[in-house]
Amino acid sequence: MSEAVAEKVAERFAELYGTAPQGVWAAPGRVNLIGEHTDYNDGFVMPFALPHTAVAAVSPREDGVLRLHSADVEGGVTELRLDDLAPESDKNWTAYPAGVVWALREADHAVTGADVHLASTVPSGAGLSSSAALEVVVALALNDLFSLGLRGWQLARLCQRAENVYVGAPVGIMDQTASACCESGHALFLDTRDLSQKQIPFDLAAEGMRLLVVDTQVKHSHSEGEYGKRRAGCEKGAALLGVDALRDVPYADLDAALARLGDEEEVRRLVRHIVTENERVERVVSLLESGETRAIGPVLVEGHASLRDDFRISCPELDLTVDTALAAGALGARMTGGGFGGSAIVLAEEADVDAITKAVTEAFAAANFTTPRVFEAVPSPGAHRLH
């Protein structure tokens, strides 16, 4: 399939720019198995890459011009001058690839321009990191074309800077690292403080299980205020507790820490979620490493309850998905991603997939919600060159 996609994207590039691209690259979206909103608290996360990718055909230029085109957005080629790129100057999709070029140049990497054509199969607004895939695929292409010699985690850092500063979205490091560094058949156990990584085998099909993604079709946007409010609240909690980040509050000391926060009820809830969520990530790693994959189901459910009740970022569609899937026999389920919409994940026995999918779809219809999109999430490779 990737060969056909590469060919199609390369052909469209040639139509747009009059010559074949110098290469075609792909970078995946991601699902986060466990570890939500912990990344900007220096904590633990556990994403894996989806088979859905952003694909870029790219050729370098030497005249300080960046030309961008997307198969997924109406309109012609956008032409930008590299010297004119400035943070938060662009409110369109082009901010993501342009921000990457800006971040590379800010870090003194000699990027002199490029022609880019993009096409993505990562669902937009579904909490599956469509923006990170866009950033990482452009970063990897430029890294190769300009022989920058940067490693996956370094590209992820630059892409995060592009999104934080250029786009203006206060995201953590997880999405970009997942897109750049994940491996097929594994989940990535990432310490977001030092960026140390461990690939944890996660081959559900071999054990007779499946992981479903239920895209609720409720769109969410990171640049909007609620995400920023949660982040600010977590930073306030760390300051009140006298630690660098909530990662530094030991799980064993949680009750004492919460007591010290007194009547700061909202901050208490945020702190409780982050500290317990870090512990849940470590528990899932331990269960997977000891071969007890089915036992992660209840941990996923705990995570959803914490995101719903303490972090308060769920929505009726996500709660309905989780409750219905569990009632229909799922091993575990939880919302995934930034919240306020997006997707939920459902861990299920292979034999139960059809019944669970039917139950969730019928429950949405009964509630007059938009029909959800349900698909299987297979742990896939991180960013790579196709052609």
mmCIF file of C-alpha atoms in Angstrom:
data_model
loop_
_atom_site.group_PDB
_atom_site.id
_atom_site.type_symbol
_atom_site.label_atom_id
_atom_site.label_comp_id
_atom_site.label_asym_id
_atom_site.label_seq_id
_atom_site.Cartn_x
_atom_site.Cartn_y
_atom_site.Cartn_z
ATOM 1 C CA MET A 1 0.000 0.000 0.000
ATOM 2 C CA SER A 2 2.753 2.489 0.932
ATOM 3 C CA GLU A 3 4.356 2.065 -2.501
ATOM 4 C CA ALA A 4 1.105 3.041 -4.235
ATOM 5 C CA VAL A 5 0.613 6.024 -1.917
ATOM 6 C CA ALA A 6 4.205 7.188 -2.502
ATOM 7 C CA GLU A 7 3.702 6.957 -6.247
ATOM 8 C CA LYS A 8 0.446 8.915 -6.162
ATOM 9 C CA VAL A 9 1.913 11.698 -4.000
ATOM 10 C CA ALA A 10 5.029 11.861 -6.207
ATOM 11 C CA GLU A 11 2.869 12.125 -9.344
ATOM 12 C CA ARG A 12 0.844 15.008 -7.885
ATOM 13 C CA PHE A 13 4.092 16.743 -6.849
ATOM 14 C CA ALA A 14 5.308 16.538 -10.454
ATOM 15 C CA GLU A 15 2.004 18.015 -11.705
ATOM 16 C CA LEU A 16 2.265 20.902 -9.248
ATOM 17 C CA TYR A 17 5.951 21.731 -9.538
ATOM 18 C CA GLY A 18 6.906 20.452 -12.999
ATOM 19 C CA THR A 19 9.536 17.957 -11.893
ATOM 20 C CA ALA A 20 9.782 14.722 -9.871
ATOM 21 C CA PRO A 21 10.393 15.066 -6.108
ATOM 22 C CA GLN A 22 13.750 14.087 -4.651
ATOM 23 C CA GLY A 23 12.002 11.782 -2.221
ATOM 24 C CA VAL A 24 8.786 10.735 -0.481
ATOM 25 C CA TRP A 25 8.477 10.281 3.296
ATOM 26 C CA ALA A 26 5.765 9.122 5.729
ATOM 27 C CA ALA A 27 5.091 9.879 9.403
ATOM 28 C CA PRO A 28 2.255 8.293 11.407
ATOM 29 C CA GLY A 29 -0.426 9.565 13.700
ATOM 30 C CA ARG A 30 -0.554 7.941 17.115
ATOM 31 C CA VAL A 31 -2.821 6.516 19.759
ATOM 32 C CA ASN A 32 -1.837 6.919 23.382
ATOM 33 C CA LEU A 33 -2.386 3.669 25.260
ATOM 34 C CA ILE A 34 -2.019 5.277 28.695
ATOM 35 C CA GLY A 35 -0.449 8.435 30.130
ATOM 36 C CA GLU A 36 -2.684 11.404 29.317
ATOM 37 C CA HIS A 37 -1.622 15.017 29.985
ATOM 38 C CA THR A 38 1.441 13.712 31.807
ATOM 39 C CA ASP A 39 3.858 14.795 29.067
ATOM 40 C CA TYR A 40 3.926 18.497 29.933
ATOM 41 C CA ASN A 41 4.327 17.496 33.592
ATOM 42 C CA ASP A 42 7.657 15.699 32.876
ATOM 43 C CA GLY A 43 5.867 12.373 33.320
ATOM 44 C CA PHE A 44 5.461 9.010 31.594
ATOM 45 C CA VAL A 45 3.490 8.258 28.421
ATOM 46 C CA MET A 46 2.907 5.187 26.301
ATOM 47 C CA PRO A 47 1.856 5.872 22.722
ATOM 48 C CA PHE A 48 2.095 3.690 19.645
ATOM 49 C CA ALA A 49 2.042 4.638 15.977
ATOM 50 C CA LEU A 50 -1.013 4.128 13.779
ATOM 51 C CA PRO A 51 -0.967 2.794 10.212
ATOM 52 C CA HIS A 52 -2.481 6.170 9.223
ATOM 53 C CA THR A 53 0.226 8.540 7.963
ATOM 54 C CA ALA A 54 1.028 11.952 6.597
ATOM 55 C CA VAL A 55 2.992 11.516 3.365
ATOM 56 C CA ALA A 56 5.227 14.231 1.882
ATOM 57 C CA ALA A 57 6.922 14.482 -1.502
ATOM 58 C CA VAL A 58 9.719 17.041 -1.176
ATOM 59 C CA SER A 59 12.548 18.627 -3.151
ATOM 60 C CA PRO A 60 15.038 21.166 -1.768
ATOM 61 C CA ARG A 61 15.366 24.730 -3.066
ATOM 62 C CA GLU A 62 18.256 27.164 -2.709
ATOM 63 C CA ASP A 63 16.439 30.481 -3.146
ATOM 64 C CA GLY A 64 14.904 30.985 0.310
ATOM 65 C CA VAL A 65 11.399 30.037 -0.865
ATOM 66 C CA LEU A 66 9.056 27.459 0.701
ATOM 67 C CA ARG A 67 6.186 26.208 -1.481
ATOM 68 C CA LEU A 68 3.473 24.140 0.205
ATOM 69 C CA HIS A 69 0.494 22.195 -1.109
ATOM 70 C CA SER A 70 -1.895 19.729 0.522
ATOM 71 C CA ALA A 71 -4.152 17.216 -1.178
ATOM 72 C CA ASP A 72 -6.479 17.516 1.819
ATOM 73 C CA VAL A 73 -7.111 21.263 1.759
ATOM 74 C CA GLU A 74 -8.772 23.189 -1.040
ATOM 75 C CA GLY A 75 -6.605 25.767 -2.764
ATOM 76 C CA GLY A 76 -3.424 26.119 -4.740
ATOM 77 C CA VAL A 77 0.243 26.225 -3.805
ATOM 78 C CA THR A 78 1.154 28.571 -0.916
ATOM 79 C CA GLU A 79 4.470 30.340 -1.423
ATOM 80 C CA LEU A 80 6.367 31.714 1.578
ATOM 81 C CA ARG A 81 9.743 33.429 1.946
ATOM 82 C CA LEU A 82 11.883 31.829 4.677
ATOM 83 C CA ASP A 83 13.068 35.227 5.902
ATOM 84 C CA ASP A 84 9.440 36.257 6.486
ATOM 85 C CA LEU A 85 8.496 33.261 8.686
ATOM 86 C CA ALA A 86 7.452 34.555 12.119
ATOM 87 C CA PRO A 87 5.717 32.886 15.112
ATOM 88 C CA GLU A 88 1.910 33.031 15.183
ATOM 89 C CA SER A 89 1.802 34.866 11.834
ATOM 90 C CA ASP A 90 -0.064 32.026 10.121
ATOM 91 C CA LYS A 91 -3.450 30.655 11.243
ATOM 92 C CA ASN A 92 -3.781 28.117 8.406
ATOM 93 C CA TRP A 93 -2.651 24.487 8.017
ATOM 94 C CA THR A 94 0.562 25.802 6.453
ATOM 95 C CA ALA A 95 1.711 26.934 9.923
ATOM 96 C CA TYR A 96 2.669 23.342 10.791
ATOM 97 C CA PRO A 97 5.159 22.656 7.971
ATOM 98 C CA ALA A 98 6.311 26.308 7.870
ATOM 99 C CA GLY A 99 6.853 26.204 11.641
ATOM 100 C CA VAL A 100 9.167 23.206 11.225
ATOM 101 C CA VAL A 101 11.281 25.099 8.683
ATOM 102 C CA TRP A 102 11.347 28.094 11.032
ATOM 103 C CA ALA A 103 12.405 25.915 14.003
ATOM 104 C CA LEU A 104 15.189 24.234 12.001
ATOM 105 C CA ARG A 105 16.557 27.588 10.864
ATOM 106 C CA GLU A 106 16.267 29.059 14.382
ATOM 107 C CA ALA A 107 18.436 26.133 15.551
ATOM 108 C CA ASP A 108 21.052 27.107 12.912
ATOM 109 C CA HIS A 109 20.339 24.266 10.508
ATOM 110 C CA ALA A 110 21.006 25.318 6.930
ATOM 111 C CA VAL A 111 17.620 24.850 5.268
ATOM 112 C CA THR A 112 17.436 27.028 2.138
ATOM 113 C CA GLY A 113 13.921 26.275 0.898
ATOM 114 C CA ALA A 114 11.741 23.437 -0.356
ATOM 115 C CA ASP A 115 8.833 22.398 -2.538
ATOM 116 C CA VAL A 116 6.398 20.222 -0.569
ATOM 117 C CA HIS A 117 3.241 18.292 -1.451
ATOM 118 C CA LEU A 118 1.403 16.572 1.408
ATOM 119 C CA ALA A 119 -1.403 14.032 1.728
ATOM 120 C CA SER A 120 -2.609 12.542 5.019
ATOM 121 C CA THR A 121 -4.834 9.667 6.108
ATOM 122 C CA VAL A 122 -4.616 10.630 9.821
ATOM 123 C CA PRO A 123 -8.130 11.758 10.851
ATOM 124 C CA SER A 124 -8.019 15.477 11.662
ATOM 125 C CA GLY A 125 -9.404 16.672 15.013
ATOM 126 C CA ALA A 126 -9.766 13.106 16.308
ATOM 127 C CA GLY A 127 -7.015 13.359 18.936
ATOM 128 C CA LEU A 128 -4.715 11.134 16.867
ATOM 129 C CA SER A 129 -1.952 13.696 16.261
ATOM 130 C CA SER A 130 -2.592 14.665 12.659
ATOM 131 C CA SER A 131 -0.611 17.876 13.231
ATOM 132 C CA ALA A 132 2.409 16.065 14.702
ATOM 133 C CA ALA A 133 2.457 13.680 11.719
ATOM 134 C CA LEU A 134 2.509 16.707 9.389
ATOM 135 C CA GLU A 135 5.383 18.293 11.301
ATOM 136 C CA VAL A 136 7.471 15.145 11.628
ATOM 137 C CA VAL A 137 7.186 14.100 7.969
ATOM 138 C CA VAL A 138 8.425 17.526 6.843
ATOM 139 C CA ALA A 139 11.215 17.522 9.450
ATOM 140 C CA LEU A 140 12.400 14.051 8.412
ATOM 141 C CA ALA A 141 12.375 14.991 4.723
ATOM 142 C CA LEU A 142 14.414 18.153 5.336
ATOM 143 C CA ASN A 143 16.770 16.265 7.659
ATOM 144 C CA ASP A 144 17.511 13.830 4.820
ATOM 145 C CA LEU A 145 17.595 16.332 1.949
ATOM 146 C CA PHE A 146 19.857 18.825 3.738
ATOM 147 C CA SER A 147 21.974 16.118 5.479
ATOM 148 C CA LEU A 148 21.326 17.631 8.919
ATOM 149 C CA GLY A 149 22.176 14.399 10.780
ATOM 150 C CA LEU A 150 19.433 14.812 13.393
ATOM 151 C CA ARG A 151 18.039 11.797 15.251
ATOM 152 C CA GLY A 152 14.354 11.029 15.783
ATOM 153 C CA TRP A 153 14.137 12.513 19.282
ATOM 154 C CA GLN A 154 15.906 15.682 18.098
ATOM 155 C CA LEU A 155 13.452 16.091 15.232
ATOM 156 C CA ALA A 156 10.610 15.599 17.735
ATOM 157 C CA ARG A 157 11.980 18.394 19.960
ATOM 158 C CA LEU A 158 12.179 20.785 17.002
ATOM 159 C CA CYS A 159 8.655 19.877 15.890
ATOM 160 C CA GLN A 160 7.357 20.497 19.412
ATOM 161 C CA ARG A 161 9.040 23.919 19.366
ATOM 162 C CA ALA A 162 7.397 24.627 16.010
ATOM 163 C CA GLU A 163 3.959 23.832 17.442
ATOM 164 C CA ASN A 164 4.521 25.622 20.776
ATOM 165 C CA VAL A 165 6.089 28.815 19.440
ATOM 166 C CA TYR A 166 5.199 29.119 15.742
ATOM 167 C CA VAL A 167 1.671 27.670 15.808
ATOM 168 C CA GLY A 168 1.008 28.778 19.388
ATOM 169 C CA ALA A 169 -0.318 25.481 20.783
ATOM 170 C CA PRO A 170 1.081 24.492 24.234
ATOM 171 C CA VAL A 171 1.520 20.774 23.448
ATOM 172 C CA GLY A 172 3.912 18.398 25.191
ATOM 173 C CA ILE A 173 6.588 16.266 23.517
ATOM 174 C CA MET A 174 4.685 12.979 23.258
ATOM 175 C CA ASP A 175 2.963 13.279 19.867
ATOM 176 C CA GLN A 176 6.047 14.270 17.905
ATOM 177 C CA THR A 177 8.229 11.652 19.623
ATOM 178 C CA ALA A 178 5.666 8.929 18.919
ATOM 179 C CA SER A 179 5.494 9.875 15.242
ATOM 180 C CA ALA A 180 9.282 10.026 14.919
ATOM 181 C CA CYS A 181 10.363 7.089 17.089
ATOM 182 C CA CYS A 182 7.699 4.353 17.407
ATOM 183 C CA GLU A 183 8.352 0.825 16.118
ATOM 184 C CA SER A 184 6.019 -1.698 14.527
ATOM 185 C CA GLY A 185 4.472 -4.156 17.015
ATOM 186 C CA HIS A 186 5.496 -2.062 20.028
ATOM 187 C CA ALA A 187 4.255 0.670 22.327
ATOM 188 C CA LEU A 188 6.760 3.382 23.253
ATOM 189 C CA PHE A 189 7.406 3.861 26.981
ATOM 190 C CA LEU A 190 8.696 7.431 27.039
ATOM 191 C CA ASP A 191 10.025 9.437 29.971
ATOM 192 C CA THR A 192 9.207 12.969 28.847
ATOM 193 C CA ARG A 193 11.742 14.510 31.253
ATOM 194 C CA ASP A 194 14.918 12.992 29.789
ATOM 195 C CA LEU A 195 13.345 11.555 26.593
ATOM 196 C CA SER A 196 14.647 8.077 27.428
ATOM 197 C CA GLN A 197 12.687 5.454 25.516
ATOM 198 C CA LYS A 198 11.893 1.795 25.797
ATOM 199 C CA GLN A 199 10.064 -0.195 23.120
ATOM 200 C CA ILE A 200 7.523 -2.501 24.819
ATOM 201 C CA PRO A 201 6.231 -5.451 22.737
ATOM 202 C CA PHE A 202 2.521 -4.932 22.053
ATOM 203 C CA ASP A 203 1.290 -7.463 19.516
ATOM 204 C CA LEU A 204 -2.375 -7.922 20.374
ATOM 205 C CA ALA A 205 -3.249 -10.001 17.308
ATOM 206 C CA ALA A 206 -0.801 -12.707 18.426
ATOM 207 C CA GLU A 207 -2.772 -12.986 21.695
ATOM 208 C CA GLY A 208 -6.230 -12.991 20.118
ATOM 209 C CA MET A 209 -7.046 -9.371 21.000
ATOM 210 C CA ARG A 210 -7.701 -6.140 19.158
ATOM 211 C CA LEU A 211 -7.509 -2.456 20.053
ATOM 212 C CA LEU A 212 -10.265 -0.380 18.472
ATOM 213 C CA VAL A 213 -10.230 3.372 18.017
ATOM 214 C CA VAL A 214 -13.659 4.995 18.186
ATOM 215 C CA ASP A 215 -13.489 8.446 16.609
ATOM 216 C CA THR A 216 -16.497 10.221 18.111
ATOM 217 C CA GLN A 217 -16.409 12.819 15.286
ATOM 218 C CA VAL A 218 -16.457 15.518 17.973
ATOM 219 C CA LYS A 219 -13.665 17.866 16.895
ATOM 220 C CA HIS A 220 -11.279 19.360 19.396
ATOM 221 C CA SER A 221 -8.521 21.929 19.030
ATOM 222 C CA HIS A 222 -5.397 22.197 21.191
ATOM 223 C CA SER A 223 -4.995 25.902 20.577
ATOM 224 C CA GLU A 224 -8.212 26.666 22.415
ATOM 225 C CA GLY A 225 -8.304 27.677 26.059
ATOM 226 C CA GLU A 226 -9.276 24.573 28.058
ATOM 227 C CA TYR A 227 -6.026 22.702 27.355
ATOM 228 C CA GLY A 228 -4.008 25.757 28.379
ATOM 229 C CA LYS A 229 -6.053 26.106 31.583
ATOM 230 C CA ARG A 230 -5.276 22.520 32.613
ATOM 231 C CA ARG A 231 -1.599 23.058 31.906
ATOM 232 C CA ALA A 232 -1.521 26.276 33.960
ATOM 233 C CA GLY A 233 -3.343 24.501 36.807
ATOM 234 C CA CYS A 234 -0.769 21.703 36.840
ATOM 235 C CA GLU A 235 2.058 24.255 36.934
ATOM 236 C CA LYS A 236 0.339 26.008 39.845
ATOM 237 C CA GLY A 237 0.078 22.679 41.682
ATOM 238 C CA ALA A 238 3.798 22.003 41.209
ATOM 239 C CA ALA A 239 4.641 25.499 42.473
ATOM 240 C CA LEU A 240 2.418 25.141 45.561
ATOM 241 C CA LEU A 241 4.012 21.768 46.335
ATOM 242 C CA GLY A 242 7.540 23.132 45.799
ATOM 243 C CA VAL A 243 8.509 20.687 43.023
ATOM 244 C CA ASP A 244 9.820 21.290 39.499
ATOM 245 C CA ALA A 245 6.955 19.317 37.970
ATOM 246 C CA LEU A 246 4.136 17.061 39.169
ATOM 247 C CA ARG A 247 6.254 14.116 38.032
ATOM 248 C CA ASP A 248 8.230 14.719 41.247
ATOM 249 C CA VAL A 249 5.286 13.959 43.565
ATOM 250 C CA PRO A 250 5.671 10.267 44.541
ATOM 251 C CA TYR A 251 2.527 8.160 44.257
ATOM 252 C CA ALA A 252 3.052 6.964 47.849
ATOM 253 C CA ASP A 253 2.965 10.581 49.050
ATOM 254 C CA LEU A 254 -0.126 11.624 47.098
ATOM 255 C CA ASP A 255 -2.507 11.922 50.068
ATOM 256 C CA ALA A 256 -0.060 14.106 51.980
ATOM 257 C CA ALA A 257 0.486 16.284 48.913
ATOM 258 C CA LEU A 258 -3.262 16.734 48.382
ATOM 259 C CA ALA A 259 -3.704 17.669 52.044
ATOM 260 C CA ARG A 260 -1.057 20.386 51.648
ATOM 261 C CA LEU A 261 -3.079 21.933 48.812
ATOM 262 C CA GLY A 262 -5.894 22.723 51.257
ATOM 263 C CA ASP A 263 -8.934 24.298 49.637
ATOM 264 C CA GLU A 264 -7.409 24.550 46.130
ATOM 265 C CA GLU A 265 -10.005 22.031 44.920
ATOM 266 C CA GLU A 266 -9.414 22.399 41.190
ATOM 267 C CA VAL A 267 -5.642 22.118 41.574
ATOM 268 C CA ARG A 268 -6.088 19.082 43.846
ATOM 269 C CA ARG A 269 -8.041 17.291 41.131
ATOM 270 C CA LEU A 270 -5.421 18.026 38.484
ATOM 271 C CA VAL A 271 -2.582 16.902 40.739
ATOM 272 C CA ARG A 272 -4.416 13.688 41.647
ATOM 273 C CA HIS A 273 -4.890 12.806 37.982
ATOM 274 C CA ILE A 274 -1.266 13.396 36.993
ATOM 275 C CA VAL A 275 0.250 11.487 39.921
ATOM 276 C CA THR A 276 -2.104 8.502 39.567
ATOM 277 C CA GLU A 277 -1.738 8.509 35.763
ATOM 278 C CA ASN A 278 2.052 8.231 35.986
ATOM 279 C CA GLU A 279 1.565 5.248 38.285
ATOM 280 C CA ARG A 280 -0.874 3.710 35.780
ATOM 281 C CA VAL A 281 1.700 3.974 32.984
ATOM 282 C CA GLU A 282 4.270 2.152 35.109
ATOM 283 C CA ARG A 283 1.690 -0.507 35.963
ATOM 284 C CA VAL A 284 0.826 -1.086 32.286
ATOM 285 C CA VAL A 285 4.524 -1.397 31.400
ATOM 286 C CA SER A 286 4.979 -3.963 34.156
ATOM 287 C CA LEU A 287 1.916 -5.976 33.064
ATOM 288 C CA LEU A 288 2.945 -5.998 29.397
ATOM 289 C CA GLU A 289 6.510 -6.995 30.216
ATOM 290 C CA SER A 290 5.257 -9.901 32.314
ATOM 291 C CA GLY A 291 2.893 -11.074 29.556
ATOM 292 C CA GLU A 292 -0.320 -10.130 31.384
ATOM 293 C CA THR A 293 -1.750 -8.102 28.503
ATOM 294 C CA ARG A 294 -5.430 -8.660 29.319
ATOM 295 C CA ALA A 295 -4.851 -7.265 32.808
ATOM 296 C CA ILE A 296 -4.213 -3.770 31.411
ATOM 297 C CA GLY A 297 -7.958 -3.460 30.646
ATOM 298 C CA PRO A 298 -9.029 -2.330 34.150
ATOM 299 C CA VAL A 299 -6.091 0.133 34.252
ATOM 300 C CA LEU A 300 -7.413 1.777 31.081
ATOM 301 C CA VAL A 301 -10.842 2.101 32.718
ATOM 302 C CA GLU A 302 -9.269 3.711 35.815
ATOM 303 C CA GLY A 303 -7.530 6.166 33.512
ATOM 304 C CA HIS A 304 -10.809 7.153 31.879
ATOM 305 C CA ALA A 305 -12.500 7.740 35.246
ATOM 306 C CA SER A 306 -9.614 9.983 36.281
ATOM 307 C CA LEU A 307 -9.743 11.996 33.038
ATOM 308 C CA ARG A 308 -13.527 12.309 33.348
ATOM 309 C CA ASP A 309 -13.824 13.138 37.061
ATOM 310 C CA ASP A 310 -10.522 14.767 38.040
ATOM 311 C CA PHE A 311 -9.180 16.323 34.841
ATOM 312 C CA ARG A 312 -12.714 16.913 33.518
ATOM 313 C CA ILE A 313 -11.883 16.697 29.826
ATOM 314 C CA SER A 314 -14.257 13.968 28.695
ATOM 315 C CA CYS A 315 -17.553 14.577 26.883
ATOM 316 C CA PRO A 316 -20.884 12.677 26.602
ATOM 317 C CA GLU A 317 -19.799 10.903 23.407
ATOM 318 C CA LEU A 318 -16.564 9.624 24.958
ATOM 319 C CA ASP A 319 -18.320 8.483 28.147
ATOM 320 C CA LEU A 320 -21.000 6.710 26.119
ATOM 321 C CA THR A 321 -18.329 4.914 24.086
ATOM 322 C CA VAL A 322 -16.523 3.664 27.180
ATOM 323 C CA ASP A 323 -19.659 2.636 29.090
ATOM 324 C CA THR A 324 -21.232 0.891 26.081
ATOM 325 C CA ALA A 325 -18.043 -0.953 25.119
ATOM 326 C CA LEU A 326 -17.554 -2.258 28.663
ATOM 327 C CA ALA A 327 -21.198 -3.357 28.873
ATOM 328 C CA ALA A 328 -20.733 -5.204 25.566
ATOM 329 C CA GLY A 329 -17.782 -7.185 26.883
ATOM 330 C CA ALA A 330 -14.696 -5.047 26.282
ATOM 331 C CA LEU A 331 -11.641 -5.795 28.424
ATOM 332 C CA GLY A 332 -11.013 -2.084 28.916
ATOM 333 C CA ALA A 333 -11.703 1.319 27.382
ATOM 334 C CA ARG A 334 -10.807 4.967 27.874
ATOM 335 C CA MET A 335 -10.712 8.297 26.100
ATOM 336 C CA THR A 336 -7.365 9.035 24.455
ATOM 337 C CA GLY A 337 -5.739 12.299 23.422
ATOM 338 C CA GLY A 338 -6.284 15.865 24.585
ATOM 339 C CA GLY A 339 -9.980 15.484 25.391
ATOM 340 C CA PHE A 340 -13.154 17.540 24.789
ATOM 341 C CA GLY A 341 -13.928 15.195 21.893
ATOM 342 C CA GLY A 342 -11.683 13.135 19.697
ATOM 343 C CA SER A 343 -11.352 9.380 20.205
ATOM 344 C CA ALA A 344 -11.640 6.554 22.695
ATOM 345 C CA ILE A 345 -9.764 3.253 22.633
ATOM 346 C CA VAL A 346 -11.321 -0.125 23.339
ATOM 347 C CA LEU A 347 -9.341 -3.270 24.219
ATOM 348 C CA ALA A 348 -11.314 -6.365 23.210
ATOM 349 C CA GLU A 349 -11.125 -10.053 22.525
ATOM 350 C CA GLU A 350 -11.060 -10.626 18.770
ATOM 351 C CA ALA A 351 -14.356 -12.529 18.951
ATOM 352 C CA ASP A 352 -16.123 -9.563 20.597
ATOM 353 C CA VAL A 353 -15.090 -6.826 18.151
ATOM 354 C CA ASP A 354 -18.179 -6.948 15.929
ATOM 355 C CA ALA A 355 -20.608 -6.984 18.854
ATOM 356 C CA ILE A 356 -18.840 -4.064 20.560
ATOM 357 C CA THR A 357 -18.709 -2.033 17.349
ATOM 358 C CA LYS A 358 -22.430 -2.651 16.756
ATOM 359 C CA ALA A 359 -23.329 -1.748 20.360
ATOM 360 C CA VAL A 360 -21.385 1.541 20.250
ATOM 361 C CA THR A 361 -22.811 2.514 16.847
ATOM 362 C CA GLU A 362 -26.374 1.777 18.012
ATOM 363 C CA ALA A 363 -25.854 3.684 21.273
ATOM 364 C CA PHE A 364 -24.716 6.757 19.305
ATOM 365 C CA ALA A 365 -27.774 6.512 17.061
ATOM 366 C CA ALA A 366 -30.094 6.218 20.077
ATOM 367 C CA ALA A 367 -28.506 9.343 21.613
ATOM 368 C CA ASN A 368 -28.780 11.255 18.310
ATOM 369 C CA PHE A 369 -24.994 11.607 18.129
ATOM 370 C CA THR A 370 -23.091 11.670 14.833
ATOM 371 C CA THR A 371 -22.201 8.122 13.713
ATOM 372 C CA PRO A 372 -18.720 7.287 15.092
ATOM 373 C CA ARG A 373 -15.865 5.998 12.959
ATOM 374 C CA VAL A 374 -14.503 2.712 14.339
ATOM 375 C CA PHE A 375 -11.244 1.151 13.155
ATOM 376 C CA GLU A 376 -8.539 -1.154 14.436
ATOM 377 C CA ALA A 377 -5.306 0.362 15.731
ATOM 378 C CA VAL A 378 -2.295 -1.763 14.782
ATOM 379 C CA PRO A 379 1.068 -0.702 16.292
ATOM 380 C CA SER A 380 2.950 0.536 13.227
ATOM 381 C CA PRO A 381 6.360 1.961 12.305
ATOM 382 C CA GLY A 382 7.417 5.535 13.037
ATOM 383 C CA ALA A 383 8.505 8.090 10.427
ATOM 384 C CA HIS A 384 10.491 6.681 7.494
ATOM 385 C CA ARG A 385 11.435 7.293 3.889
ATOM 386 C CA LEU A 386 9.167 5.593 1.325
ATOM 387 C CA HIS A 387 10.870 6.459 -1.923
#
